[in-house]
Short mmCIF file of C-alpha atoms and ligand atoms in Angstrom, two decimals:
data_model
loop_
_atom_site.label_atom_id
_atom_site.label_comp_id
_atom_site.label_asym_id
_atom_site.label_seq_id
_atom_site.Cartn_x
_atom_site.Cartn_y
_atom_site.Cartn_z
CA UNK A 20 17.72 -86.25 24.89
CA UNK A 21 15.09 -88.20 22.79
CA UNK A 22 14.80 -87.45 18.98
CA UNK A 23 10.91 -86.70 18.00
CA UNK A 24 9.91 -89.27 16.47
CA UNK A 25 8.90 -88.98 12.63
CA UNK A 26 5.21 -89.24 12.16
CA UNK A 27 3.10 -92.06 10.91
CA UNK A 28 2.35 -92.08 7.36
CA UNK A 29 -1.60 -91.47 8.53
CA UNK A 30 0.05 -88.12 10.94
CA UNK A 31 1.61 -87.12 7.77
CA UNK A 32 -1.05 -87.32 5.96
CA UNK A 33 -3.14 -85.15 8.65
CA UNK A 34 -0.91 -83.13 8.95
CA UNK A 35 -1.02 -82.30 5.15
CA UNK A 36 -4.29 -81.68 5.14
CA UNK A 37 -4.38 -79.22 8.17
CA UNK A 38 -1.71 -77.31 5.75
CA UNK A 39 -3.46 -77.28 2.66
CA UNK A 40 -6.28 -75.79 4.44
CA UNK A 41 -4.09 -73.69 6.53
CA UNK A 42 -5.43 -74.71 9.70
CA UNK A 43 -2.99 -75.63 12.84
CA UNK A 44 -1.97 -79.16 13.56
CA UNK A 45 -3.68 -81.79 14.73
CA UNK A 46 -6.67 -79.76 12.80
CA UNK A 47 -9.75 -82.32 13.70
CA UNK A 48 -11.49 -84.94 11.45
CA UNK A 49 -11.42 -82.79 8.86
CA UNK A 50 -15.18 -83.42 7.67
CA UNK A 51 -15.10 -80.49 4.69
CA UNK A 52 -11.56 -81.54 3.38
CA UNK A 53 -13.28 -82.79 -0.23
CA UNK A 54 -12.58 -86.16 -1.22
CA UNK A 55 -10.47 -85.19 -4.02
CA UNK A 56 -7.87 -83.83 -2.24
CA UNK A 57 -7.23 -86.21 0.51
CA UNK A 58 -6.98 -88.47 -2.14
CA UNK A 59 -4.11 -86.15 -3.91
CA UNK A 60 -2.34 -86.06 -0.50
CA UNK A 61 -2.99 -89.67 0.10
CA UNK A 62 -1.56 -90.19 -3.43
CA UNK A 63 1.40 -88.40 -3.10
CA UNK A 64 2.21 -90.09 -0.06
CA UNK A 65 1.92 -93.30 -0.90
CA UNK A 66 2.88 -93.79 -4.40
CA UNK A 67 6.32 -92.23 -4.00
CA UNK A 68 8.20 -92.38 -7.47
CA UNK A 69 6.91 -95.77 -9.02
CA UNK A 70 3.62 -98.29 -9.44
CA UNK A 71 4.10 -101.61 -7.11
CA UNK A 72 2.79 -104.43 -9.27
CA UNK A 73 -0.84 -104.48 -9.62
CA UNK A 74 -3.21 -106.92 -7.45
CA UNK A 75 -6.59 -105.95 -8.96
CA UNK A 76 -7.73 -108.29 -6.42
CA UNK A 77 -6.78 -105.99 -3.51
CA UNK A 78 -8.42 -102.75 -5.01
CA UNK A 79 -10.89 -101.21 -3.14
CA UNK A 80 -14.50 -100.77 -4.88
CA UNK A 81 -15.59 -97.48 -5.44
CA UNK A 82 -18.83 -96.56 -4.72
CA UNK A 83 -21.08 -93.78 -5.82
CA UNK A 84 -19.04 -92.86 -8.74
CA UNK A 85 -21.57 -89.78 -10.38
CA UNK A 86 -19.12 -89.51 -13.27
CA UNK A 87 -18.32 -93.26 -14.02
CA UNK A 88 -14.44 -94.89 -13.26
CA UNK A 89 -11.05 -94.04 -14.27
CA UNK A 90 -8.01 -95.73 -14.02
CA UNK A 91 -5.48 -95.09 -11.03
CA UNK A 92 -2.01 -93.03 -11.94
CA UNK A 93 -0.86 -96.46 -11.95
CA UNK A 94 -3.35 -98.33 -14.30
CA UNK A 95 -4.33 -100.49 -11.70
CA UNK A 96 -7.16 -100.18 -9.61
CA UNK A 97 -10.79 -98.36 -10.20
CA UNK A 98 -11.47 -95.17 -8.58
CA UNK A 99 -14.17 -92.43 -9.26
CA UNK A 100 -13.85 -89.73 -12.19
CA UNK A 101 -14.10 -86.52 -11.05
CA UNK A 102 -17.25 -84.60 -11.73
CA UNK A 103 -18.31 -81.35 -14.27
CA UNK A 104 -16.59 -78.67 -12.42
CA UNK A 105 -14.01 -80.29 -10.12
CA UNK A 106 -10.86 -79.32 -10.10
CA UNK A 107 -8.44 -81.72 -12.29
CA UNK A 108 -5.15 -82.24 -13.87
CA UNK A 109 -4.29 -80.79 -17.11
CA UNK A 110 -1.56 -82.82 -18.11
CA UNK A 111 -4.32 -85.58 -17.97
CA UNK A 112 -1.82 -87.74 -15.36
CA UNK A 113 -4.32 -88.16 -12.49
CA UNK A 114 -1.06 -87.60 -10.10
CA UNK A 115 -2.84 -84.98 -7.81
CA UNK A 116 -6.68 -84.53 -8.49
CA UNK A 117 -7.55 -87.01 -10.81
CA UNK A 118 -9.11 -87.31 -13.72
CA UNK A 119 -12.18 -85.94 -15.30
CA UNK A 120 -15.02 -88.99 -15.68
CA UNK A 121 -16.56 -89.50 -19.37
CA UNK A 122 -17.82 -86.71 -21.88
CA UNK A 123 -15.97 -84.69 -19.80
CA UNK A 124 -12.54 -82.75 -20.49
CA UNK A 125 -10.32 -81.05 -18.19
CA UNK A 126 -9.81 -77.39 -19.26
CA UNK A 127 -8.40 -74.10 -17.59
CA UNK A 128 -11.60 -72.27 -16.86
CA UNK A 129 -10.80 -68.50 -17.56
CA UNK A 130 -14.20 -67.09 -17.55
CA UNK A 131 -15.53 -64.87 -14.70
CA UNK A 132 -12.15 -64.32 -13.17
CA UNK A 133 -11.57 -61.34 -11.53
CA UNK A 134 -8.48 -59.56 -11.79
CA UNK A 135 -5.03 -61.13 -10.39
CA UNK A 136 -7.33 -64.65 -10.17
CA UNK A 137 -5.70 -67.49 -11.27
CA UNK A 138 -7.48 -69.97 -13.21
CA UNK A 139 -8.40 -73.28 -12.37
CA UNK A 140 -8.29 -76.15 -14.34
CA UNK A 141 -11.93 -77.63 -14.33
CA UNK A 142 -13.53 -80.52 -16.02
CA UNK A 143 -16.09 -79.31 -18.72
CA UNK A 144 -18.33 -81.12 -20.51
CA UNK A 145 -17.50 -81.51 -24.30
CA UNK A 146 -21.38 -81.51 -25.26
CA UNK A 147 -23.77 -78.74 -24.53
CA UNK A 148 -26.47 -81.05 -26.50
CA UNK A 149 -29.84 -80.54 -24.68
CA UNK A 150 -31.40 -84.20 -24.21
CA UNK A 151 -34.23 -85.41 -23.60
CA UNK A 152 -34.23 -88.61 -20.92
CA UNK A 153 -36.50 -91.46 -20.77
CA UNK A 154 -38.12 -90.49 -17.52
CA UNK A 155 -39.28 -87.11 -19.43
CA UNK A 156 -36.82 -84.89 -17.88
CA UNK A 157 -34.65 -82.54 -19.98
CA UNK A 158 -31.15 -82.44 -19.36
CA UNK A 159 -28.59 -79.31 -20.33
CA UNK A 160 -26.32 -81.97 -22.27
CA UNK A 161 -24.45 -85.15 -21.73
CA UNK A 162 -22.51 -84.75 -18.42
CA UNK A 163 -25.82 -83.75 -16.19
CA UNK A 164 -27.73 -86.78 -17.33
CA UNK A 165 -24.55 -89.37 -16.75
CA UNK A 166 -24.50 -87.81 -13.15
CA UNK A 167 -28.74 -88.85 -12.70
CA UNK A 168 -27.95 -92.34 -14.26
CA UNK A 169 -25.12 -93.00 -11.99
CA UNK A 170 -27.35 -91.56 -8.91
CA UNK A 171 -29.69 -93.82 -9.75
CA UNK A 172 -28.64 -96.90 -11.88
CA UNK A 173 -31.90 -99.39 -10.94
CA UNK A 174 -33.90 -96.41 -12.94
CA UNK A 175 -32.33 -97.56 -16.43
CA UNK A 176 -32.26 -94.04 -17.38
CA UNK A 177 -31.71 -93.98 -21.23
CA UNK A 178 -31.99 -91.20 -23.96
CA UNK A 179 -35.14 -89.98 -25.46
CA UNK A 180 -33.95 -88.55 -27.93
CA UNK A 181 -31.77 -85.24 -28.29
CA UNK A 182 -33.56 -81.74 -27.71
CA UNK A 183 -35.54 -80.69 -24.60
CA UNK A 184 -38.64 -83.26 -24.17
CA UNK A 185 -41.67 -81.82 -24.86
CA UNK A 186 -43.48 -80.70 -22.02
CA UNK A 187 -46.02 -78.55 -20.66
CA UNK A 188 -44.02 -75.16 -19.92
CA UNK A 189 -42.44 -74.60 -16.05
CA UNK A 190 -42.61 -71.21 -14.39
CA UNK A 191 -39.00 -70.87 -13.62
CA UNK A 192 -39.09 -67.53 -11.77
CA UNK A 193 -43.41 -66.45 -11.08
CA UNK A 194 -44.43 -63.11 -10.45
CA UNK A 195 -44.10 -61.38 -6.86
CA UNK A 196 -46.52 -59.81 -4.50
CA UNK A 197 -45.86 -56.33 -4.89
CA UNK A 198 -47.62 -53.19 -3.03
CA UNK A 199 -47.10 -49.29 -3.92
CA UNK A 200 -48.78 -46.33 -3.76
CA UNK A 201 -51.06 -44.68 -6.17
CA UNK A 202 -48.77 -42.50 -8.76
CA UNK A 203 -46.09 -44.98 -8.54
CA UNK A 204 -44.97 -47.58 -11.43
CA UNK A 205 -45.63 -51.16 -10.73
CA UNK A 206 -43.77 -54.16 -13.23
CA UNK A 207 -44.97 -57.69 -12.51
CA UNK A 208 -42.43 -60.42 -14.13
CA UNK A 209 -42.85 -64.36 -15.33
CA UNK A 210 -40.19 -66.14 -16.63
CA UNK A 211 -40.94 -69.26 -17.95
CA UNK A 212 -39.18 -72.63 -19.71
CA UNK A 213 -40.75 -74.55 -22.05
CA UNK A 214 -40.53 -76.83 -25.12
CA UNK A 215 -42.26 -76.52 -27.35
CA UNK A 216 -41.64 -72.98 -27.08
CA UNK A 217 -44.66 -71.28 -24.65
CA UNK A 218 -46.63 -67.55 -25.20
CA UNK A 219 -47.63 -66.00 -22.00
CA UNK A 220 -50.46 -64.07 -21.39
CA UNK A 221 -51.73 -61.70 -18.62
CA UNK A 222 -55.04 -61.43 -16.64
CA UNK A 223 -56.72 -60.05 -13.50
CA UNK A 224 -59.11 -61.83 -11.65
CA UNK A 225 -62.30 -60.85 -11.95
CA UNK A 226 -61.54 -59.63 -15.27
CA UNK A 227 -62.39 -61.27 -18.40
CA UNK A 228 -60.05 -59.65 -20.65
CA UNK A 229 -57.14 -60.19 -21.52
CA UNK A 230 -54.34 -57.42 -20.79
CA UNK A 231 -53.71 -54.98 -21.54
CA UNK A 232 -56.77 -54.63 -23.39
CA UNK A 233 -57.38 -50.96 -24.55
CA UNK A 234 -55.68 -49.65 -21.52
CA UNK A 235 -53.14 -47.00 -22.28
CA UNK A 236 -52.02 -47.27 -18.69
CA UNK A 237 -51.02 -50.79 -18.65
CA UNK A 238 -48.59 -52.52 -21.01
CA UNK A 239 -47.39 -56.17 -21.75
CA UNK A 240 -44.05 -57.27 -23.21
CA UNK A 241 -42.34 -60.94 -24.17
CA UNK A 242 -38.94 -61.68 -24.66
CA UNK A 243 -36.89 -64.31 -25.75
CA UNK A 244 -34.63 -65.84 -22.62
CA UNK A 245 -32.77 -65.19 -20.46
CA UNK A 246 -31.52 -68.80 -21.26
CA UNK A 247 -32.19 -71.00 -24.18
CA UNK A 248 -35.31 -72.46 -24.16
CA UNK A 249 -37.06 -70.03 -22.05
CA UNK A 250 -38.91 -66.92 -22.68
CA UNK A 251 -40.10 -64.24 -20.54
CA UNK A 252 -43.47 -61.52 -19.74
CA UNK A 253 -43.83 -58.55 -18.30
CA UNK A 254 -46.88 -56.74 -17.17
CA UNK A 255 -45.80 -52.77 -16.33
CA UNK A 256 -48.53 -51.03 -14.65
CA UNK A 257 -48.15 -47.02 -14.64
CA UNK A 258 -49.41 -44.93 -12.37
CA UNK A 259 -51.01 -47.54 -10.07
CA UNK A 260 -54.86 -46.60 -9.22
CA UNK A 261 -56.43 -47.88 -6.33
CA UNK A 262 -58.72 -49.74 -8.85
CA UNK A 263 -55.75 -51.81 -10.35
CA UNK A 264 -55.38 -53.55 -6.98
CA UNK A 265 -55.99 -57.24 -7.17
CA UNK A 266 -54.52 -60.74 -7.86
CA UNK A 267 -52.87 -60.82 -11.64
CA UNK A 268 -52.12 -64.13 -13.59
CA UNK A 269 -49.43 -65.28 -15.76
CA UNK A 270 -50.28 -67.88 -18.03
CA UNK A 271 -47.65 -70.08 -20.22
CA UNK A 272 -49.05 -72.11 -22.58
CA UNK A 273 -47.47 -74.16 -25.52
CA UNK A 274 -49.34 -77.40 -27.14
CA UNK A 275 -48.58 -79.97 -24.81
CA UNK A 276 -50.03 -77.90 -21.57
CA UNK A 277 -51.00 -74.84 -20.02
CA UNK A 278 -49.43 -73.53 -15.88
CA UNK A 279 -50.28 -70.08 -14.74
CA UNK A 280 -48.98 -68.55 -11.57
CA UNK A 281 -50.54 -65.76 -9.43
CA UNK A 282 -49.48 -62.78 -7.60
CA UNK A 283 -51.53 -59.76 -5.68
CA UNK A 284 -51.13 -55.95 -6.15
CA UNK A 285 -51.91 -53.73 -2.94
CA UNK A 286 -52.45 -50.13 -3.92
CA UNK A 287 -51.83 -47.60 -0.71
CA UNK A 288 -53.17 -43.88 -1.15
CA UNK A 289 -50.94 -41.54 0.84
CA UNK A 290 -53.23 -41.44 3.61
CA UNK A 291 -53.51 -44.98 4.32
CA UNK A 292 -49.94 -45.11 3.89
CA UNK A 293 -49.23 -42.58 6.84
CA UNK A 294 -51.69 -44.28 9.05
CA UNK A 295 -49.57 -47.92 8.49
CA UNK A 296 -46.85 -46.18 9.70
CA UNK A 297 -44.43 -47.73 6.56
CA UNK A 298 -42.88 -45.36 4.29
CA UNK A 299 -41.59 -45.14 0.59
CA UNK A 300 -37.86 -46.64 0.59
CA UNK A 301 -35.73 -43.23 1.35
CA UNK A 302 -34.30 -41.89 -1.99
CA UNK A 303 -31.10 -43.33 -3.06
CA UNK A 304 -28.28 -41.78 -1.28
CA UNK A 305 -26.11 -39.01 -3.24
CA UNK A 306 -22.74 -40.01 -5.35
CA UNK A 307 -20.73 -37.88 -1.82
CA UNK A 308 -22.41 -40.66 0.26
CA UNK A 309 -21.62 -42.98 -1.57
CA UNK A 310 -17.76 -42.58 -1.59
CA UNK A 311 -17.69 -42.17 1.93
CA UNK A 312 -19.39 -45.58 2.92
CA UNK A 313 -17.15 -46.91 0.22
CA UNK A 314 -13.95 -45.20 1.70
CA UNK A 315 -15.26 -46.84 5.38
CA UNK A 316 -15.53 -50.20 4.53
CA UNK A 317 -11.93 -50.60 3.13
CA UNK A 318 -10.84 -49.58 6.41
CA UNK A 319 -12.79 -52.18 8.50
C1 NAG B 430 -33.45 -101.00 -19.61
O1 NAG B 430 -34.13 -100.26 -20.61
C2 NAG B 430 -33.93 -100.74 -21.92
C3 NAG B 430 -34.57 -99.78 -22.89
O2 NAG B 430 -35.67 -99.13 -22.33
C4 NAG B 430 -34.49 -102.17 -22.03
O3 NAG B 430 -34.26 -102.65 -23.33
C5 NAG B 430 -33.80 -103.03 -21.01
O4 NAG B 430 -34.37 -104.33 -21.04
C6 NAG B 430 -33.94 -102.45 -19.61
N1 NAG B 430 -33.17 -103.22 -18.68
C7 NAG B 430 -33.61 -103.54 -17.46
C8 NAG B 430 -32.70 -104.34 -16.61
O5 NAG B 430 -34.70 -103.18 -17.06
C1 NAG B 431 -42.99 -48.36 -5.74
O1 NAG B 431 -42.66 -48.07 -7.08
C2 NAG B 431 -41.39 -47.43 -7.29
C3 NAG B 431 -41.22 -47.20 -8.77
O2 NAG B 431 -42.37 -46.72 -9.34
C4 NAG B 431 -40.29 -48.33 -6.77
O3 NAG B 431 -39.04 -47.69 -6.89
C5 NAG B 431 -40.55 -48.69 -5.33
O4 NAG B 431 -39.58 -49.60 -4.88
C6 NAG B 431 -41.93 -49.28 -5.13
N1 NAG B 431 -42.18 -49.50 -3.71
C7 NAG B 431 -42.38 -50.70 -3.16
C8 NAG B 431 -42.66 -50.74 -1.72
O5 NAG B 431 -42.35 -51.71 -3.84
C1 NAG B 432 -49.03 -38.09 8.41
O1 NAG B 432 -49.70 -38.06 9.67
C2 NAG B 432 -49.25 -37.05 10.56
C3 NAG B 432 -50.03 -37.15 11.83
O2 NAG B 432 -50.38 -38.45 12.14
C4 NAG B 432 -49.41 -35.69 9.91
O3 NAG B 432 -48.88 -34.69 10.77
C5 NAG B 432 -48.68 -35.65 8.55
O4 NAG B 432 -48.93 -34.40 7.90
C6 NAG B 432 -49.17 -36.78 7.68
N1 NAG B 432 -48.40 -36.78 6.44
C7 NAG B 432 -48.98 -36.94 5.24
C8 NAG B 432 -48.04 -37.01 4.09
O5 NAG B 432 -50.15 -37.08 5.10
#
């Protein structure tokens, strides 16, 4: 009777991973098993209780480190930090997932977690500074622009200064083509970042003024947000005529610069909208309906 024989160090190792994402054995290459947690396994596995002496000479280089080097679990060799967040250590050993790379702290990260969730521990960046970086991009703080100057180290990517850079304002989210039928309420929307901060104003082609004029029909409003640095327009159009079709402009401007960005109205009558053979979206279905699609789906 022959004894199976144990596996390799390299099968074990496999075979770990299979495991940890619950997959049978052999499980394949394993292309999506992250890098941080083959090296965890591969960690576990080979350092066993204590550090061999250290041979800096036979460390392996690491490459494409986005949040600079850290320090093996045994002080020895170089190896990547792990990035804003990855999943980390809070005991700050680097025994299983390693450690987080500068400006960066490894925290439990309790917010959006639904109930019975557990959280994870996460590394978060200690800054939320905005900066400004020499190639004129903003960055949200510290941690974002280390990951661009590690991407790209021949850039010698250094900081402006600290604050957004000032910058002609970017239409984050520009307004949509929208069509509807005459009676029905119409909202365009423009939301917009920009430092200095940017007004934004509303036109229609073919129209020199500036909206909404002396309409009573058509209103304007500007908000604040919804993230820092940003602000945000809305043109609400009541009661859409078939005279308000027609391509509307949003225009941000600040100091520095001036971007506008377009979008059409199409106004149906309810004629022309029986002869294109689309209808209105079907009115929303009753609170009885409601619970009973709800009561299906938890049984499929
Ligand atoms: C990198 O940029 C800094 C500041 O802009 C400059 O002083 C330095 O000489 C540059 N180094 C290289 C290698 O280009
Ligand atoms: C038309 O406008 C109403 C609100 O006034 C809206 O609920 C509906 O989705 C719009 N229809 C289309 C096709 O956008
Ligand atoms: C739509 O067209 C059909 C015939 O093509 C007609 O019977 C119906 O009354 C029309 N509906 C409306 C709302 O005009």
């Amino acid at each position: 009777m022959s004894k199976p024989a144990n596996p390799a160090p390299s099968q074990l190792l496999s075979l770990l991973l299979c495991l940890s994402w619950a997959l049978p054995w052999p499980c394949g290459a394993l292309p999506s098993a992250p890098d941080y947690l083959q090296r965890g396994w591969q960690r576990l596995l080979e350092e066993g209780e204590s550090c061999s002496d250290c041979s800096p000479e036979e460390c392996p280089t690491p490459r494409g480190c986005l949040a600079g080097l850290v320090r093996d679990p045994c002080e020895c060799c170089w190896e990547c930090a792990n990035l804003e967040g990855q999943i980390c250590d809070l005991d700050h050993t680097n025994h299983f997932y390693g450690k987080c790379g500068d400006h960066l702290e490894c925290k439990l990260d309790t917010g959006g977690l639904r109930k019975g969730e557990v959280p994870e521990p996460q590394c978060a960046c200690l800054s939320s500074q905005t900066l400004c970086g020499s190639d004129g991009k903003t960055y949200a703080q510290i941690c974002k622009f280390q990951e661009v100057f590690h991407a790209h180290p021949e850039a010698n990517l250094t900081v402006a200064h600290e604050g957004p850079c000032e910058s002609e304002p970017q239409i984050l989210s520009p307004p949509y083509d929208v069509w509807n039928v005459t009676g029905q309420d119409v909202i365009f929307g423009c939301e917009v970042f920009a430092y200095p901060m940017a007004s934004i104003e509303w036109r229609k082609d073919g129209a020199e003024i500036l909206l909404p004029g002396d309409d009573p029909h058509i209103s304007v409003q500007f908000r604040g947000g919804p993230q820092k640095y940003e602000v945000t327009g809305w043109l609400q159009i009541q009661g859409v005529r078939v005279t308000d079709e027609g391509t509307y402009r949003c225009f941000a401007r600040n100091r520095v610069g001036e971007v506008a960005a377009l979008a059409s109205l199409t106004v149906l009558t309810p004629d022309q909208l029986n002869m294109t053979g689309l209808s209105l979206p079907r009115p929303r279905p009753g609170p009885e309906d409601d619970a009973e699609s709800e009561e299906s789906d938890d049984y499929y």
